[in-house]
């Protein structure tokens, strides 16, 4: 069984600082850093490496200087000098191992289902960083609100003759983003979703409208989003509800 | 100026012996209220953290804080056939570069030990939040470690809510000691999170062996792939060891 002894110093240092940097570490030192950081720290390596991938397809990257990022959840990203997307990657849940073979650092990431294996071999490591990152989820604010505002400014985005009446309408089934009336005077409940609306959003809208139809059989429900999933579309169709495609906002996620 | 008297010279030798498992040249920190040492072994795999408050001594005089470096193995040699009814007196003589040791029993034995240059700073203790705490009889821990050492070089500590397991396997076979929460050797097991870690038996065996005569009780604390802390509570004072884990690549 492979493994390595760790020095106590590592724990003394990390106790003080949320990171550890090794400049030009030996393959041994880099392997130790990777193993020790597993499940805890994000490891970023700048190294000269070759990458072999075998799984759903197979690929290889010739020897070159790249940035490799290994996250505590098992995700591995290999970045070159261009573009946003990594050249190659493994998803969270993959297991990572590092060892030294004939003086060369070998980082292996294995995913079981589907079976995928990524092997990074590196004779030269320039920098290795272990960083204790926060694992918080991005807090998204005001994005659906932005869509609502766009419709308030330009009600025709929903349909010609649509008149908004009230936002954030409280119903016994929860809050509806927007209530309006259509050209014929029928109440219209509009639920907004940023990006692709899923089944949840469709089902939620259905509950509002089903409830409203007890009093106003002509009540309509519109799900307004940038796109809709096929399953959500089915829920809408079965519930006699509609989907309205909204243009993507120009503002990017923070 | 530093001067102290210990009622049981043999006990003192035991403490120095425990320190000597990791350190050859030991730098003691002496202040008005305590005699302490914290040092790592030369490979930086293990650390000893020792502290004796002045109250533990029969007599303790230190007017200004001082660091005293001596070769503990040499000190042990001088104290080899010390008796438990002998009283030990220590006096730091910086003027002549010596630590004077006086054993008072049926007669008086005077020794002196050369002081060495103090090099380096005392390391900080590792700051780890341990997920598994096991309070147990030192002799039972010693037995489990000795058994493990018969078959392997490394030992695995595993703790779950209701048991602590010490296991080792090698070419000739495997050994496993199971301490359930209600077993006689266990005083308490408290585990916040299932924990497993592998440690080197050479170090462990030495530490536990040295501590057996000093403390009946051992507090074993660890977390997955984090250093181990072995705490041997003293009547007055503390003797703790830290040991870095081995991290398996598979």
GROMACS .gro file of C-alpha atoms in nm:
model
  504
    1UNK     CA    1   0.000   0.000   0.000
    2UNK     CA    2   0.145   0.334  -0.100
    3UNK     CA    3   0.152   0.631   0.127
    4UNK     CA    4   0.374   0.887   0.281
    5UNK     CA    5   0.472   1.015   0.620
    6UNK     CA    6   0.376   1.365   0.684
    7UNK     CA    7   0.573   1.602   0.899
    8UNK     CA    8   0.421   1.771   1.197
    9UNK     CA    9   0.538   2.107   1.062
   10UNK     CA   10   0.258   2.097   0.808
   11UNK     CA   11   0.003   2.102   1.081
   12UNK     CA   12   0.179   2.374   1.272
   13UNK     CA   13   0.184   2.596   0.968
   14UNK     CA   14  -0.168   2.533   0.850
   15UNK     CA   15  -0.284   2.609   1.200
   16UNK     CA   16  -0.170   2.966   1.145
   17UNK     CA   17  -0.246   3.026   0.779
   18UNK     CA   18  -0.520   2.902   0.545
   19UNK     CA   19  -0.267   2.819   0.275
   20UNK     CA   20   0.067   2.665   0.207
   21UNK     CA   21   0.288   2.739  -0.090
   22UNK     CA   22   0.574   2.532  -0.218
   23UNK     CA   23   0.798   2.690  -0.478
   24UNK     CA   24   0.965   2.439  -0.706
   25UNK     CA   25   0.879   2.142  -0.485
   26UNK     CA   26   1.024   1.802  -0.557
   27UNK     CA   27   0.777   1.546  -0.699
   28UNK     CA   28   0.778   1.390  -0.352
   29UNK     CA   29   0.687   1.711  -0.176
   30UNK     CA   30   0.415   1.785  -0.431
   31UNK     CA   31   0.268   1.434  -0.390
   32UNK     CA   32   0.266   1.481  -0.015
   33UNK     CA   33   0.089   1.813  -0.045
   34UNK     CA   34  -0.178   1.660  -0.270
   35UNK     CA   35  -0.237   1.361  -0.044
   36UNK     CA   36  -0.249   1.568   0.266
   37UNK     CA   37  -0.488   1.819   0.117
   38UNK     CA   38  -0.734   1.559  -0.004
   39UNK     CA   39  -1.086   1.633   0.108
   40UNK     CA   40  -0.973   1.952   0.277
   41UNK     CA   41  -0.785   2.203   0.066
   42UNK     CA   42  -0.795   2.313  -0.293
   43UNK     CA   43  -0.459   2.232  -0.453
   44UNK     CA   44  -0.338   2.443  -0.740
   45UNK     CA   45  -0.031   2.329  -0.927
   46UNK     CA   46   0.158   2.504  -1.200
   47UNK     CA   47   0.358   2.231  -1.364
   48UNK     CA   48   0.499   2.085  -1.680
   49UNK     CA   49   0.279   1.790  -1.754
   50UNK     CA   50   0.137   1.535  -1.991
   51UNK     CA   51  -0.223   1.428  -1.951
   52UNK     CA   52  -0.386   1.102  -2.054
   53UNK     CA   53  -0.758   1.050  -2.029
   54UNK     CA   54  -0.950   0.731  -2.093
   55UNK     CA   55  -1.318   0.680  -2.036
   56UNK     CA   56  -1.612   0.771  -2.250
   57UNK     CA   57  -1.355   0.866  -2.512
   58UNK     CA   58  -0.981   0.897  -2.487
   59UNK     CA   59  -0.754   1.195  -2.523
   60UNK     CA   60  -0.405   1.308  -2.452
   61UNK     CA   61  -0.231   1.636  -2.400
   62UNK     CA   62   0.136   1.657  -2.492
   63UNK     CA   63   0.399   1.786  -2.250
   64UNK     CA   64   0.330   2.148  -2.168
   65UNK     CA   65   0.312   2.397  -1.884
   66UNK     CA   66  -0.035   2.406  -1.733
   67UNK     CA   67  -0.238   2.484  -1.425
   68UNK     CA   68  -0.398   2.190  -1.248
   69UNK     CA   69  -0.662   2.243  -0.983
   70UNK     CA   70  -0.771   1.966  -0.748
   71UNK     CA   71  -1.070   2.038  -0.526
   72UNK     CA   72  -1.161   1.872  -0.196
   73UNK     CA   73  -1.474   1.724  -0.352
   74UNK     CA   74  -1.259   1.533  -0.603
   75UNK     CA   75  -1.306   1.766  -0.899
   76UNK     CA   76  -0.994   1.805  -1.114
   77UNK     CA   77  -0.948   2.082  -1.370
   78UNK     CA   78  -0.661   2.118  -1.614
   79UNK     CA   79  -0.624   2.463  -1.760
   80UNK     CA   80  -0.410   2.583  -2.046
   81UNK     CA   81  -0.343   2.944  -2.131
   82UNK     CA   82  -0.669   3.011  -2.313
   83UNK     CA   83  -1.044   3.011  -2.275
   84UNK     CA   84  -1.272   2.972  -1.982
   85UNK     CA   85  -1.322   2.598  -1.998
   86UNK     CA   86  -1.056   2.356  -1.876
   87UNK     CA   87  -0.874   2.143  -2.134
   88UNK     CA   88  -0.971   1.838  -1.939
   89UNK     CA   89  -1.150   1.773  -1.615
   90UNK     CA   90  -1.300   1.519  -1.379
   91UNK     CA   91  -1.622   1.580  -1.189
   92UNK     CA   92  -1.669   1.596  -0.810
   93UNK     CA   93  -1.671   1.253  -0.651
   94UNK     CA   94  -1.366   1.131  -0.840
   95UNK     CA   95  -1.092   0.989  -0.623
   96UNK     CA   96  -0.745   1.134  -0.638
   97UNK     CA   97  -0.410   0.974  -0.577
   98UNK     CA   98  -0.060   1.110  -0.610
   99UNK     CA   99   0.266   0.918  -0.619
  100UNK     CA  100   0.617   0.939  -0.749
  101UNK     CA  101   0.727   0.694  -1.010
  102UNK     CA  102   1.083   0.703  -1.138
  103UNK     CA  103   1.123   1.056  -1.018
  104UNK     CA  104   0.809   1.176  -1.192
  105UNK     CA  105   0.497   1.301  -1.016
  106UNK     CA  106   0.191   1.104  -1.116
  107UNK     CA  107  -0.155   1.230  -1.028
  108UNK     CA  108  -0.436   0.988  -1.097
  109UNK     CA  109  -0.804   1.075  -1.081
  110UNK     CA  110  -1.051   0.790  -1.110
  111UNK     CA  111  -1.425   0.808  -1.155
  112UNK     CA  112  -1.613   0.482  -1.115
  113UNK     CA  113  -1.940   0.532  -1.300
  114UNK     CA  114  -1.892   0.586  -1.581
  115UNK     CA  115  -1.540   0.452  -1.558
  116UNK     CA  116  -1.302   0.736  -1.634
  117UNK     CA  117  -0.936   0.778  -1.559
  118UNK     CA  118  -0.724   1.086  -1.587
  119UNK     CA  119  -0.349   1.060  -1.542
  120UNK     CA  120  -0.128   1.365  -1.511
  121UNK     CA  121   0.245   1.301  -1.519
  122UNK     CA  122   0.483   1.577  -1.434
  123UNK     CA  123   0.861   1.582  -1.426
  124UNK     CA  124   0.876   1.947  -1.314
  125UNK     CA  125   0.655   2.129  -1.069
  126UNK     CA  126   0.697   2.505  -1.054
  127UNK     CA  127   0.453   2.599  -0.781
  128UNK     CA  128   0.214   2.408  -0.558
  129UNK     CA  129  -0.046   2.580  -0.345
  130UNK     CA  130  -0.279   2.425  -0.091
  131UNK     CA  131  -0.560   2.667  -0.015
  132UNK     CA  132  -0.836   2.625   0.238
  133UNK     CA  133  -1.133   2.764   0.048
  134UNK     CA  134  -1.482   2.833   0.170
  135UNK     CA  135  -1.733   2.586   0.032
  136UNK     CA  136  -2.028   2.824   0.036
  137UNK     CA  137  -2.277   2.828  -0.243
  138UNK     CA  138  -2.304   3.142  -0.449
  139UNK     CA  139  -2.581   3.360  -0.316
  140UNK     CA  140  -2.783   3.478  -0.615
  141UNK     CA  141  -2.985   3.790  -0.556
  142UNK     CA  142  -3.227   3.996  -0.755
  143UNK     CA  143  -3.209   3.805  -1.078
  144UNK     CA  144  -3.569   3.700  -1.109
  145UNK     CA  145  -3.659   4.041  -0.981
  146UNK     CA  146  -3.472   4.180  -1.279
  147UNK     CA  147  -3.690   3.978  -1.515
  148UNK     CA  148  -4.003   4.101  -1.338
  149UNK     CA  149  -3.885   4.459  -1.378
  150UNK     CA  150  -3.821   4.407  -1.746
  151UNK     CA  151  -4.181   4.291  -1.787
  152UNK     CA  152  -4.314   4.583  -1.583
  153UNK     CA  153  -4.131   4.820  -1.817
  154UNK     CA  154  -4.243   4.630  -2.124
  155UNK     CA  155  -4.558   4.422  -2.055
  156UNK     CA  156  -4.566   4.313  -2.419
  157UNK     CA  157  -4.284   4.070  -2.337
  158UNK     CA  158  -4.561   3.849  -2.191
  159UNK     CA  159  -4.812   3.913  -2.467
  160UNK     CA  160  -4.983   4.199  -2.642
  161UNK     CA  161  -5.253   4.346  -2.421
  162UNK     CA  162  -5.108   4.215  -2.095
  163UNK     CA  163  -5.142   4.457  -1.804
  164UNK     CA  164  -4.942   4.398  -1.487
  165UNK     CA  165  -5.136   4.462  -1.167
  166UNK     CA  166  -4.924   4.357  -0.872
  167UNK     CA  167  -4.591   4.190  -0.797
  168UNK     CA  168  -4.523   3.946  -0.511
  169UNK     CA  169  -4.886   3.851  -0.471
  170UNK     CA  170  -4.961   3.641  -0.165
  171UNK     CA  171  -5.189   3.346  -0.230
  172UNK     CA  172  -5.279   3.059   0.002
  173UNK     CA  173  -5.037   2.852  -0.209
  174UNK     CA  174  -4.746   3.091  -0.169
  175UNK     CA  175  -4.618   3.404  -0.338
  176UNK     CA  176  -4.664   3.461  -0.710
  177UNK     CA  177  -4.410   3.683  -0.880
  178UNK     CA  178  -4.661   3.882  -1.084
  179UNK     CA  179  -5.037   3.906  -1.129
  180UNK     CA  180  -5.188   4.082  -1.429
  181UNK     CA  181  -5.482   4.066  -1.667
  182UNK     CA  182  -5.486   3.980  -2.031
  183UNK     CA  183  -5.661   4.162  -2.314
  184UNK     CA  184  -5.987   3.978  -2.231
  185UNK     CA  185  -5.964   4.069  -1.863
  186UNK     CA  186  -5.876   3.719  -1.741
  187UNK     CA  187  -5.636   3.701  -1.444
  188UNK     CA  188  -5.283   3.595  -1.542
  189UNK     CA  189  -5.036   3.454  -1.291
  190UNK     CA  190  -4.676   3.487  -1.404
  191UNK     CA  191  -4.393   3.297  -1.241
  192UNK     CA  192  -4.043   3.399  -1.341
  193UNK     CA  193  -3.733   3.182  -1.356
  194UNK     CA  194  -3.389   3.277  -1.458
  195UNK     CA  195  -3.222   3.036  -1.698
  196UNK     CA  196  -3.402   2.710  -1.761
  197UNK     CA  197  -3.725   2.660  -1.570
  198UNK     CA  198  -3.758   2.311  -1.429
  199UNK     CA  199  -4.043   2.093  -1.310
  200UNK     CA  200  -4.046   2.258  -0.969
  201UNK     CA  201  -4.123   2.598  -1.113
  202UNK     CA  202  -4.393   2.453  -1.339
  203UNK     CA  203  -4.553   2.259  -1.054
  204UNK     CA  204  -4.544   2.564  -0.832
  205UNK     CA  205  -4.723   2.772  -1.094
  206UNK     CA  206  -4.978   2.495  -1.142
  207UNK     CA  207  -5.063   2.505  -0.771
  208UNK     CA  208  -5.128   2.881  -0.781
  209UNK     CA  209  -5.340   2.861  -1.091
  210UNK     CA  210  -5.534   2.551  -0.986
  211UNK     CA  211  -5.624   2.732  -0.668
  212UNK     CA  212  -5.722   3.051  -0.847
  213UNK     CA  213  -5.935   2.862  -1.099
  214UNK     CA  214  -6.174   2.757  -0.825
  215UNK     CA  215  -6.298   3.117  -0.821
  216UNK     CA  216  -6.190   3.231  -1.165
  217UNK     CA  217  -6.215   2.942  -1.407
  218UNK     CA  218  -6.061   3.162  -1.677
  219UNK     CA  219  -5.738   3.222  -1.478
  220UNK     CA  220  -5.423   3.167  -1.680
  221UNK     CA  221  -5.072   3.075  -1.574
  222UNK     CA  222  -4.755   3.172  -1.756
  223UNK     CA  223  -4.409   3.052  -1.676
  224UNK     CA  224  -4.165   3.315  -1.797
  225UNK     CA  225  -3.804   3.205  -1.826
  226UNK     CA  226  -3.508   3.201  -2.060
  227UNK     CA  227  -3.588   2.842  -2.147
  228UNK     CA  228  -3.783   2.547  -2.013
  229UNK     CA  229  -3.700   2.180  -1.957
  230UNK     CA  230  -3.904   1.922  -2.151
  231UNK     CA  231  -4.044   1.776  -1.827
  232UNK     CA  232  -4.153   2.118  -1.709
  233UNK     CA  233  -4.311   2.181  -2.050
  234UNK     CA  234  -4.516   1.864  -2.005
  235UNK     CA  235  -4.641   1.980  -1.663
  236UNK     CA  236  -4.740   2.312  -1.816
  237UNK     CA  237  -4.923   2.153  -2.108
  238UNK     CA  238  -5.110   1.908  -1.885
  239UNK     CA  239  -5.210   2.189  -1.651
  240UNK     CA  240  -5.330   2.414  -1.930
  241UNK     CA  241  -5.048   2.657  -1.860
  242UNK     CA  242  -4.817   2.845  -2.092
  243UNK     CA  243  -4.450   2.914  -2.135
  244UNK     CA  244  -4.312   3.250  -2.240
  245UNK     CA  245  -3.953   3.278  -2.349
  246UNK     CA  246  -3.777   3.581  -2.212
  247UNK     CA  247  -3.456   3.722  -2.358
  248UNK     CA  248  -3.141   3.656  -2.156
  249UNK     CA  249  -3.034   3.945  -1.945
  250UNK     CA  250  -2.702   4.099  -2.037
  251UNK     CA  251  -2.585   4.100  -1.680
  252UNK     CA  252  -2.367   3.811  -1.584
  253UNK     CA  253  -2.363   3.629  -1.257
  254UNK     CA  254  -2.136   3.796  -1.006
  255UNK     CA  255   1.923   3.143   3.908
  256UNK     CA  256   1.741   2.814   3.907
  257UNK     CA  257   1.722   2.555   4.179
  258UNK     CA  258   1.469   2.277   4.240
  259UNK     CA  259   1.406   1.973   4.452
  260UNK     CA  260   1.205   1.666   4.352
  261UNK     CA  261   1.091   1.420   4.616
  262UNK     CA  262   1.102   1.115   4.392
  263UNK     CA  263   1.415   1.105   4.180
  264UNK     CA  264   1.304   0.790   4.002
  265UNK     CA  265   0.985   0.957   3.880
  266UNK     CA  266   1.193   1.242   3.742
  267UNK     CA  267   1.412   0.995   3.561
  268UNK     CA  268   1.096   0.845   3.409
  269UNK     CA  269   0.992   1.183   3.277
  270UNK     CA  270   1.334   1.249   3.130
  271UNK     CA  271   1.327   0.905   2.977
  272UNK     CA  272   0.997   0.987   2.807
  273UNK     CA  273   1.147   1.305   2.664
  274UNK     CA  274   1.455   1.117   2.550
  275UNK     CA  275   1.241   0.896   2.322
  276UNK     CA  276   1.226   1.193   2.085
  277UNK     CA  277   1.493   1.438   2.186
  278UNK     CA  278   1.861   1.408   2.251
  279UNK     CA  279   1.954   1.766   2.326
  280UNK     CA  280   1.668   1.908   2.523
  281UNK     CA  281   1.607   2.274   2.584
  282UNK     CA  282   1.403   2.334   2.897
  283UNK     CA  283   1.218   2.654   2.951
  284UNK     CA  284   1.230   2.753   3.313
  285UNK     CA  285   1.021   3.036   3.449
  286UNK     CA  286   0.903   3.143   3.794
  287UNK     CA  287   0.609   2.908   3.779
  288UNK     CA  288   0.704   2.612   3.563
  289UNK     CA  289   0.961   2.382   3.410
  290UNK     CA  290   0.869   2.292   3.054
  291UNK     CA  291   0.990   2.166   2.721
  292UNK     CA  292   0.840   2.142   2.377
  293UNK     CA  293   1.045   1.987   2.103
  294UNK     CA  294   1.021   1.788   1.785
  295UNK     CA  295   1.234   1.490   1.701
  296UNK     CA  296   1.497   1.538   1.432
  297UNK     CA  297   1.273   1.404   1.156
  298UNK     CA  298   0.985   1.629   1.262
  299UNK     CA  299   0.743   1.337   1.279
  300UNK     CA  300   0.679   1.365   1.650
  301UNK     CA  301   0.668   1.623   1.925
  302UNK     CA  302   0.686   1.610   2.300
  303UNK     CA  303   0.516   1.872   2.511
  304UNK     CA  304   0.611   1.854   2.876
  305UNK     CA  305   0.517   2.082   3.160
  306UNK     CA  306   0.568   2.066   3.535
  307UNK     CA  307   0.432   2.354   3.741
  308UNK     CA  308   0.652   2.474   4.026
  309UNK     CA  309   0.394   2.331   4.269
  310UNK     CA  310   0.492   1.981   4.159
  311UNK     CA  311   0.838   2.035   4.306
  312UNK     CA  312   0.921   2.018   4.670
  313UNK     CA  313   1.123   2.331   4.623
  314UNK     CA  314   1.140   2.554   4.316
  315UNK     CA  315   1.334   2.876   4.283
  316UNK     CA  316   1.372   3.065   3.958
  317UNK     CA  317   1.418   3.440   3.972
  318UNK     CA  318   1.457   3.508   3.600
  319UNK     CA  319   1.329   3.296   3.312
  320UNK     CA  320   1.604   3.088   3.162
  321UNK     CA  321   1.653   2.831   2.888
  322UNK     CA  322   1.862   2.532   2.979
  323UNK     CA  323   1.992   2.289   2.718
  324UNK     CA  324   2.131   1.954   2.825
  325UNK     CA  325   2.180   1.615   2.669
  326UNK     CA  326   1.899   1.413   2.827
  327UNK     CA  327   2.056   1.081   2.741
  328UNK     CA  328   2.364   1.187   2.935
  329UNK     CA  329   2.143   1.293   3.224
  330UNK     CA  330   1.976   0.950   3.217
  331UNK     CA  331   2.314   0.778   3.223
  332UNK     CA  332   2.407   0.963   3.539
  333UNK     CA  333   2.073   0.878   3.695
  334UNK     CA  334   2.075   0.516   3.583
  335UNK     CA  335   2.057   0.346   3.921
  336UNK     CA  336   1.856   0.604   4.100
  337UNK     CA  337   1.630   0.483   4.382
  338UNK     CA  338   1.277   0.601   4.440
  339UNK     CA  339   1.356   0.699   4.796
  340UNK     CA  340   1.628   0.932   4.674
  341UNK     CA  341   1.557   1.302   4.655
  342UNK     CA  342   1.687   1.490   4.351
  343UNK     CA  343   1.817   1.843   4.376
  344UNK     CA  344   1.900   2.036   4.063
  345UNK     CA  345   2.095   2.357   4.044
  346UNK     CA  346   2.173   2.549   3.730
  347UNK     CA  347   2.526   2.685   3.743
  348UNK     CA  348   2.553   2.908   3.439
  349UNK     CA  349   2.879   3.053   3.569
  350UNK     CA  350   3.055   2.721   3.526
  351UNK     CA  351   2.830   2.598   3.242
  352UNK     CA  352   2.690   2.307   3.436
  353UNK     CA  353   2.372   2.160   3.575
  354UNK     CA  354   2.445   2.012   3.915
  355UNK     CA  355   2.241   1.707   4.014
  356UNK     CA  356   2.243   1.596   4.372
  357UNK     CA  357   2.087   1.269   4.481
  358UNK     CA  358   2.014   1.248   4.848
  359UNK     CA  359   1.946   0.898   4.977
  360UNK     CA  360   2.139   0.697   5.227
  361UNK     CA  361   2.428   0.920   5.126
  362UNK     CA  362   2.475   1.210   4.888
  363UNK     CA  363   2.571   1.165   4.526
  364UNK     CA  364   2.680   1.470   4.329
  365UNK     CA  365   2.683   1.477   3.951
  366UNK     CA  366   2.729   1.757   3.707
  367UNK     CA  367   2.617   1.777   3.350
  368UNK     CA  368   2.757   2.009   3.086
  369UNK     CA  369   2.522   2.276   2.955
  370UNK     CA  370   2.490   2.295   2.578
  371UNK     CA  371   2.424   2.592   2.355
  372UNK     CA  372   2.058   2.663   2.307
  373UNK     CA  373   1.971   2.660   1.940
  374UNK     CA  374   1.641   2.727   1.775
  375UNK     CA  375   1.303   2.829   1.893
  376UNK     CA  376   1.042   2.620   2.064
  377UNK     CA  377   0.782   2.503   1.810
  378UNK     CA  378   0.416   2.588   1.856
  379UNK     CA  379   0.181   2.297   1.931
  380UNK     CA  380  -0.026   2.169   1.640
  381UNK     CA  381  -0.372   2.320   1.642
  382UNK     CA  382  -0.602   2.036   1.556
  383UNK     CA  383  -0.961   1.971   1.640
  384UNK     CA  384  -0.964   1.605   1.733
  385UNK     CA  385  -1.276   1.412   1.639
  386UNK     CA  386  -1.199   1.103   1.845
  387UNK     CA  387  -1.111   1.102   2.214
  388UNK     CA  388  -1.035   0.781   2.396
  389UNK     CA  389  -0.948   0.776   2.762
  390UNK     CA  390  -0.798   0.443   2.856
  391UNK     CA  391  -0.559   0.247   3.073
  392UNK     CA  392  -0.200   0.306   2.966
  393UNK     CA  393  -0.105  -0.059   3.011
  394UNK     CA  394  -0.385  -0.172   2.779
  395UNK     CA  395  -0.272   0.075   2.516
  396UNK     CA  396   0.083  -0.047   2.561
  397UNK     CA  397  -0.029  -0.407   2.515
  398UNK     CA  398  -0.218  -0.324   2.196
  399UNK     CA  399   0.080  -0.134   2.056
  400UNK     CA  400   0.326  -0.409   2.150
  401UNK     CA  401   0.103  -0.669   1.984
  402UNK     CA  402   0.077  -0.460   1.670
  403UNK     CA  403   0.455  -0.415   1.662
  404UNK     CA  404   0.496  -0.792   1.645
  405UNK     CA  405   0.348  -0.802   1.296
  406UNK     CA  406   0.389  -0.462   1.139
  407UNK     CA  407   0.567  -0.129   1.124
  408UNK     CA  408   0.252   0.079   1.112
  409UNK     CA  409  -0.064   0.068   1.312
  410UNK     CA  410  -0.411   0.185   1.228
  411UNK     CA  411  -0.631   0.358   1.484
  412UNK     CA  412  -1.001   0.350   1.414
  413UNK     CA  413  -1.269   0.505   1.630
  414UNK     CA  414  -1.643   0.492   1.601
  415UNK     CA  415  -1.908   0.603   1.845
  416UNK     CA  416  -1.878   0.291   2.057
  417UNK     CA  417  -1.540   0.142   1.994
  418UNK     CA  418  -1.172   0.207   1.946
  419UNK     CA  419  -0.979  -0.043   1.736
  420UNK     CA  420  -0.603  -0.075   1.708
  421UNK     CA  421  -0.506  -0.288   1.411
  422UNK     CA  422  -0.197  -0.383   1.221
  423UNK     CA  423  -0.115  -0.631   0.950
  424UNK     CA  424   0.209  -0.749   0.801
  425UNK     CA  425   0.356  -1.039   0.610
  426UNK     CA  426   0.326  -1.283   0.895
  427UNK     CA  427  -0.026  -1.198   1.000
  428UNK     CA  428  -0.249  -0.943   1.154
  429UNK     CA  429  -0.341  -0.817   1.497
  430UNK     CA  430  -0.645  -0.635   1.616
  431UNK     CA  431  -0.729  -0.498   1.961
  432UNK     CA  432  -1.091  -0.400   2.008
  433UNK     CA  433  -1.180  -0.165   2.291
  434UNK     CA  434  -1.553  -0.127   2.320
  435UNK     CA  435  -1.688   0.162   2.521
  436UNK     CA  436  -1.787  -0.069   2.805
  437UNK     CA  437  -1.461  -0.264   2.827
  438UNK     CA  438  -1.260  -0.248   3.147
  439UNK     CA  439  -0.965  -0.078   2.986
  440UNK     CA  440  -1.175   0.212   2.867
  441UNK     CA  441  -1.280   0.503   3.077
  442UNK     CA  442  -1.446   0.700   2.802
  443UNK     CA  443  -1.485   0.705   2.428
  444UNK     CA  444  -1.620   1.016   2.268
  445UNK     CA  445  -1.626   1.037   1.891
  446UNK     CA  446  -1.771   1.328   1.699
  447UNK     CA  447  -1.694   1.172   1.365
  448UNK     CA  448  -1.569   0.825   1.268
  449UNK     CA  449  -1.193   0.860   1.246
  450UNK     CA  450  -0.909   0.652   1.104
  451UNK     CA  451  -0.540   0.719   1.090
  452UNK     CA  452  -0.215   0.528   1.051
  453UNK     CA  453   0.090   0.582   1.271
  454UNK     CA  454   0.443   0.457   1.295
  455UNK     CA  455   0.490   0.186   1.556
  456UNK     CA  456   0.854   0.262   1.636
  457UNK     CA  457   0.757   0.600   1.769
  458UNK     CA  458   0.438   0.484   1.936
  459UNK     CA  459   0.598   0.194   2.111
  460UNK     CA  460   0.873   0.410   2.257
  461UNK     CA  461   0.631   0.678   2.373
  462UNK     CA  462   0.384   0.444   2.532
  463UNK     CA  463   0.652   0.232   2.693
  464UNK     CA  464   0.817   0.537   2.844
  465UNK     CA  465   0.487   0.671   2.974
  466UNK     CA  466   0.368   0.346   3.129
  467UNK     CA  467   0.546   0.403   3.458
  468UNK     CA  468   0.449   0.768   3.472
  469UNK     CA  469   0.076   0.772   3.410
  470UNK     CA  470  -0.184   0.498   3.450
  471UNK     CA  471  -0.414   0.674   3.216
  472UNK     CA  472  -0.369   0.773   2.854
  473UNK     CA  473  -0.586   1.003   2.648
  474UNK     CA  474  -0.565   0.911   2.282
  475UNK     CA  475  -0.694   1.175   2.044
  476UNK     CA  476  -0.698   1.172   1.665
  477UNK     CA  477  -0.891   1.256   1.348
  478UNK     CA  478  -0.879   1.105   1.003
  479UNK     CA  479  -0.534   1.162   0.855
  480UNK     CA  480  -0.440   1.413   1.120
  481UNK     CA  481  -0.170   1.392   1.388
  482UNK     CA  482  -0.225   1.186   1.699
  483UNK     CA  483  -0.209   1.336   2.044
  484UNK     CA  484  -0.120   1.109   2.332
  485UNK     CA  485  -0.180   1.277   2.660
  486UNK     CA  486  -0.046   1.122   2.977
  487UNK     CA  487  -0.192   1.324   3.262
  488UNK     CA  488   0.049   1.367   3.551
  489UNK     CA  489  -0.057   1.420   3.909
  490UNK     CA  490   0.065   1.774   3.864
  491UNK     CA  491   0.173   1.861   3.514
  492UNK     CA  492   0.139   1.733   3.162
  493UNK     CA  493   0.322   1.501   2.928
  494UNK     CA  494   0.188   1.496   2.573
  495UNK     CA  495   0.313   1.351   2.253
  496UNK     CA  496   0.209   1.442   1.901
  497UNK     CA  497   0.271   1.206   1.613
  498UNK     CA  498   0.225   1.282   1.245
  499UNK     CA  499   0.011   1.035   1.050
  500UNK     CA  500   0.099   0.830   0.751
  501UNK     CA  501  -0.133   0.920   0.466
  502UNK     CA  502  -0.223   0.631   0.245
  503UNK     CA  503  -0.233   0.697  -0.127
  504UNK     CA  504  -0.498   0.435  -0.192
   0.00000   0.00000   0.00000
